[in-house]
Amino acid sequence: MARLAQTAGLTDIQQEILSTVRDFVDKEIIPVATELEHRDEYPQQIVDGLKELGLFGLMIPEEYGGLGESLLTYALCVEEIARGWMSVSGIINTHFIVAYMLKQHGTQEQKDHFLPRMAAGDIRGAFSMSEPGLGSDVSAITSKAVKDGEEYVLNGQKMWLTNGGTSSLVAVLVRSDEGLTPEEAAAKPHKSMTTFLVEKELGFGEVRPGLTIPGKIDKMGYKGVDTTELIMDDLRIPANRVLGGVTGRGFYQMMDGVEVGRVNVAARGCGVAQRAFELGVRYAQQRHTFGKPIAQHQAIQFKLAEMATKVEAAHAMMVNAARKKDSGERNDLEAGMAKYLASEYCKEVVEDAFRIHGGYGFSKEYEIERLYREAPMLLIGEGTAEIQKMIIGRRLLEEYRFQG
């Protein structure tokens, strides 16, 4: 058992789950991850294995066939999976966010219809907020839903949809000004958004009438998992597929999902950083210069000390943010801090491991090359580092408001 990133106070069940996941990562993911990543191949066999382990239903309540576990358990599993290959954690995380939003905000009919099949992994989830002309500025969404009898007609283009081709259920956030005057909609854009539950076929092209997934976006890293656009052209959705059954609540539903999603992005950063440290500390003891292992040079020991400290600090903040959410408290401050710190530290730990490898770190034969291309995604996923700092700053001013 590694010394770093241990979590105190876990139950026997939590420890058993994590041990099972870690064993799966070591045996089924790490040996094949780099080869699959270089081919940009969807890890179907790995996903099937995670389905058998029940991870797609980890946080779904037992009454719907899930394991009913906590956010902390889930985040620690994500940390382990990302340690093996971050793309796999992305496949799980987007599914988890949709299941979480259904559990928290769905109607009873929606929960009964979707959650049991999501727990079994038979329905895979994805969610979509971003558009080509906007990133973190969700209030600028232009995709629109217009009511037509008992249906809504959706039009617009979405961007950066993880699991776009391999999902069968997409939670899509669009503008719906139903019941608002144009002035009200313009003044309060967050109150004019609705989340729609869109069922579709797997694959690319026209996956249902009015809905097209053009194909995979070619990325620098984060390969294997499919990242796509989503185009709605008079896409008709029945009114009973409005998340929660009422329009105008979509922004708050999505932000709730993203809040827990940020804990899991932090967990991804922790996992990738752990793997980078493992690779760095191992290579430093194998590589010799000037007659001794480079691990015996003070310059390398300093790097290892800094890397290990960052791994430990990021893990502690991630665990704190998850536990706060599990306790029922607001955790946007802690989740923002954890996501910001873990992603920044991940980038730094990966770069130090890359430097320790020297010229070999630049070779595709070495795993650190893959990690070096994966780490930057964490700096922008689920809100950029700059957005996290804005969230943190605003919350701090709320907590420490000067009463002069």
Short mmCIF file of N, CA and C in Angstrom, two decimals, residues 56-116:
data_model
loop_
_atom_site.label_atom_id
_atom_site.label_comp_id
_atom_site.label_asym_id
_atom_site.label_seq_id
_atom_site.Cartn_x
_atom_site.Cartn_y
_atom_site.Cartn_z
N PHE A 56 -21.16 2.06 -12.34
CA PHE A 56 -22.08 3.01 -12.97
C PHE A 56 -23.25 3.35 -12.05
N GLY A 57 -23.47 2.52 -11.04
CA GLY A 57 -24.54 2.80 -10.09
C GLY A 57 -24.04 3.10 -8.69
N LEU A 58 -22.79 3.51 -8.57
CA LEU A 58 -22.17 3.64 -7.25
C LEU A 58 -22.95 4.58 -6.33
N MET A 59 -23.41 5.74 -6.84
CA MET A 59 -24.12 6.71 -6.00
C MET A 59 -25.63 6.69 -6.21
N ILE A 60 -26.10 5.83 -7.10
CA ILE A 60 -27.55 5.72 -7.31
C ILE A 60 -28.15 4.95 -6.13
N PRO A 61 -29.26 5.42 -5.56
CA PRO A 61 -29.84 4.77 -4.38
C PRO A 61 -30.13 3.28 -4.61
N GLU A 62 -30.09 2.53 -3.52
CA GLU A 62 -30.30 1.08 -3.61
C GLU A 62 -31.70 0.75 -4.15
N GLU A 63 -32.68 1.61 -3.86
CA GLU A 63 -34.04 1.33 -4.33
C GLU A 63 -34.14 1.32 -5.85
N TYR A 64 -33.15 1.90 -6.52
CA TYR A 64 -33.12 1.90 -7.99
C TYR A 64 -32.05 0.94 -8.52
N GLY A 65 -31.53 0.09 -7.66
CA GLY A 65 -30.57 -0.91 -8.11
C GLY A 65 -29.12 -0.50 -7.99
N GLY A 66 -28.86 0.68 -7.41
CA GLY A 66 -27.48 1.13 -7.25
C GLY A 66 -26.89 0.70 -5.92
N LEU A 67 -25.69 1.19 -5.63
CA LEU A 67 -25.01 0.84 -4.38
C LEU A 67 -25.28 1.85 -3.27
N GLY A 68 -25.82 3.02 -3.63
CA GLY A 68 -26.18 4.01 -2.62
C GLY A 68 -25.00 4.56 -1.83
N GLU A 69 -23.83 4.64 -2.47
CA GLU A 69 -22.64 5.11 -1.76
C GLU A 69 -22.55 6.63 -1.76
N SER A 70 -21.59 7.14 -0.99
CA SER A 70 -21.42 8.58 -0.80
C SER A 70 -20.59 9.20 -1.92
N LEU A 71 -20.61 10.53 -1.97
CA LEU A 71 -19.76 11.25 -2.92
C LEU A 71 -18.29 10.96 -2.62
N LEU A 72 -17.93 10.85 -1.35
CA LEU A 72 -16.54 10.55 -1.00
C LEU A 72 -16.10 9.22 -1.59
N THR A 73 -16.92 8.19 -1.44
CA THR A 73 -16.58 6.88 -2.01
C THR A 73 -16.39 7.00 -3.51
N TYR A 74 -17.32 7.70 -4.14
CA TYR A 74 -17.24 7.85 -5.59
C TYR A 74 -15.98 8.61 -5.99
N ALA A 75 -15.67 9.70 -5.30
CA ALA A 75 -14.49 10.50 -5.63
C ALA A 75 -13.21 9.69 -5.46
N LEU A 76 -13.14 8.89 -4.43
CA LEU A 76 -11.96 8.06 -4.21
C LEU A 76 -11.82 7.00 -5.30
N CYS A 77 -12.95 6.49 -5.80
CA CYS A 77 -12.91 5.56 -6.93
C CYS A 77 -12.42 6.26 -8.19
N VAL A 78 -12.90 7.48 -8.41
CA VAL A 78 -12.46 8.27 -9.57
C VAL A 78 -10.95 8.51 -9.49
N GLU A 79 -10.47 8.81 -8.29
CA GLU A 79 -9.03 9.03 -8.10
C GLU A 79 -8.23 7.80 -8.53
N GLU A 80 -8.71 6.63 -8.13
CA GLU A 80 -8.03 5.40 -8.51
C GLU A 80 -8.08 5.17 -10.02
N ILE A 81 -9.26 5.39 -10.61
CA ILE A 81 -9.40 5.16 -12.06
C ILE A 81 -8.54 6.13 -12.85
N ALA A 82 -8.52 7.40 -12.44
CA ALA A 82 -7.70 8.39 -13.15
C ALA A 82 -6.22 8.09 -13.01
N ARG A 83 -5.85 7.48 -11.91
CA ARG A 83 -4.46 7.04 -11.74
C ARG A 83 -4.09 6.04 -12.83
N GLY A 84 -5.06 5.26 -13.27
CA GLY A 84 -4.81 4.31 -14.35
C GLY A 84 -4.89 4.95 -15.73
N TRP A 85 -5.98 5.68 -15.98
CA TRP A 85 -6.16 6.37 -17.27
C TRP A 85 -7.29 7.37 -17.09
N MET A 86 -6.97 8.65 -17.20
CA MET A 86 -7.94 9.69 -16.90
C MET A 86 -9.17 9.63 -17.81
N SER A 87 -9.01 9.20 -19.03
CA SER A 87 -10.14 9.15 -19.96
C SER A 87 -11.26 8.25 -19.43
N VAL A 88 -10.90 7.17 -18.76
CA VAL A 88 -11.91 6.26 -18.23
C VAL A 88 -12.72 6.94 -17.14
N SER A 89 -12.05 7.75 -16.33
CA SER A 89 -12.78 8.48 -15.29
C SER A 89 -13.75 9.47 -15.89
N GLY A 90 -13.44 10.01 -17.08
CA GLY A 90 -14.36 10.91 -17.77
C GLY A 90 -15.62 10.20 -18.24
N ILE A 91 -15.46 8.96 -18.69
CA ILE A 91 -16.61 8.17 -19.12
C ILE A 91 -17.57 7.97 -17.96
N ILE A 92 -17.02 7.71 -16.79
CA ILE A 92 -17.83 7.48 -15.59
C ILE A 92 -18.43 8.79 -15.09
N ASN A 93 -17.64 9.86 -15.09
CA ASN A 93 -18.03 11.10 -14.41
C ASN A 93 -19.23 11.77 -15.06
N THR A 94 -19.27 11.82 -16.38
CA THR A 94 -20.42 12.45 -17.04
C THR A 94 -21.70 11.66 -16.79
N HIS A 95 -21.58 10.35 -16.78
CA HIS A 95 -22.72 9.49 -16.45
C HIS A 95 -23.19 9.78 -15.02
N PHE A 96 -22.25 9.89 -14.13
CA PHE A 96 -22.56 10.14 -12.72
C PHE A 96 -23.29 11.46 -12.53
N ILE A 97 -22.86 12.51 -13.23
CA ILE A 97 -23.48 13.83 -13.06
C ILE A 97 -24.95 13.78 -13.49
N VAL A 98 -25.24 13.11 -14.61
CA VAL A 98 -26.63 13.01 -15.06
C VAL A 98 -27.46 12.21 -14.05
N ALA A 99 -26.91 11.11 -13.55
CA ALA A 99 -27.63 10.31 -12.55
C ALA A 99 -27.87 11.12 -11.29
N TYR A 100 -26.89 11.91 -10.89
CA TYR A 100 -27.03 12.74 -9.70
C TYR A 100 -28.13 13.77 -9.90
N MET A 101 -28.17 14.42 -11.06
CA MET A 101 -29.20 15.43 -11.31
C MET A 101 -30.59 14.79 -11.34
N LEU A 102 -30.68 13.59 -11.90
CA LEU A 102 -31.97 12.88 -11.89
C LEU A 102 -32.39 12.55 -10.47
N LYS A 103 -31.45 12.06 -9.67
CA LYS A 103 -31.76 11.69 -8.29
C LYS A 103 -32.22 12.91 -7.49
N GLN A 104 -31.55 14.04 -7.70
CA GLN A 104 -31.84 15.24 -6.91
C GLN A 104 -33.04 16.02 -7.42
N HIS A 105 -33.24 16.05 -8.74
CA HIS A 105 -34.20 16.98 -9.32
C HIS A 105 -35.26 16.34 -10.20
N GLY A 106 -35.12 15.05 -10.53
CA GLY A 106 -36.05 14.43 -11.46
C GLY A 106 -37.42 14.18 -10.85
N THR A 107 -38.42 14.07 -11.71
CA THR A 107 -39.75 13.65 -11.24
C THR A 107 -39.67 12.17 -10.87
N GLN A 108 -40.69 11.68 -10.16
CA GLN A 108 -40.68 10.27 -9.78
C GLN A 108 -40.71 9.38 -11.01
N GLU A 109 -41.48 9.78 -12.01
CA GLU A 109 -41.52 8.99 -13.25
C GLU A 109 -40.16 8.95 -13.92
N GLN A 110 -39.45 10.08 -13.93
CA GLN A 110 -38.12 10.12 -14.55
C GLN A 110 -37.13 9.25 -13.79
N LYS A 111 -37.18 9.30 -12.47
CA LYS A 111 -36.30 8.45 -11.66
C LYS A 111 -36.58 6.97 -11.92
N ASP A 112 -37.87 6.61 -11.90
CA ASP A 112 -38.24 5.20 -12.10
C ASP A 112 -37.85 4.71 -13.49
N HIS A 113 -37.93 5.60 -14.47
CA HIS A 113 -37.66 5.21 -15.86
C HIS A 113 -36.16 5.07 -16.13
N PHE A 114 -35.36 6.00 -15.63
CA PHE A 114 -33.95 6.04 -16.01
C PHE A 114 -32.98 5.40 -15.01
N LEU A 115 -33.18 5.65 -13.71
CA LEU A 115 -32.14 5.30 -12.74
C LEU A 115 -31.82 3.80 -12.67
N PRO A 116 -32.81 2.89 -12.69
CA PRO A 116 -32.44 1.47 -12.64
C PRO A 116 -31.55 1.06 -13.81
#
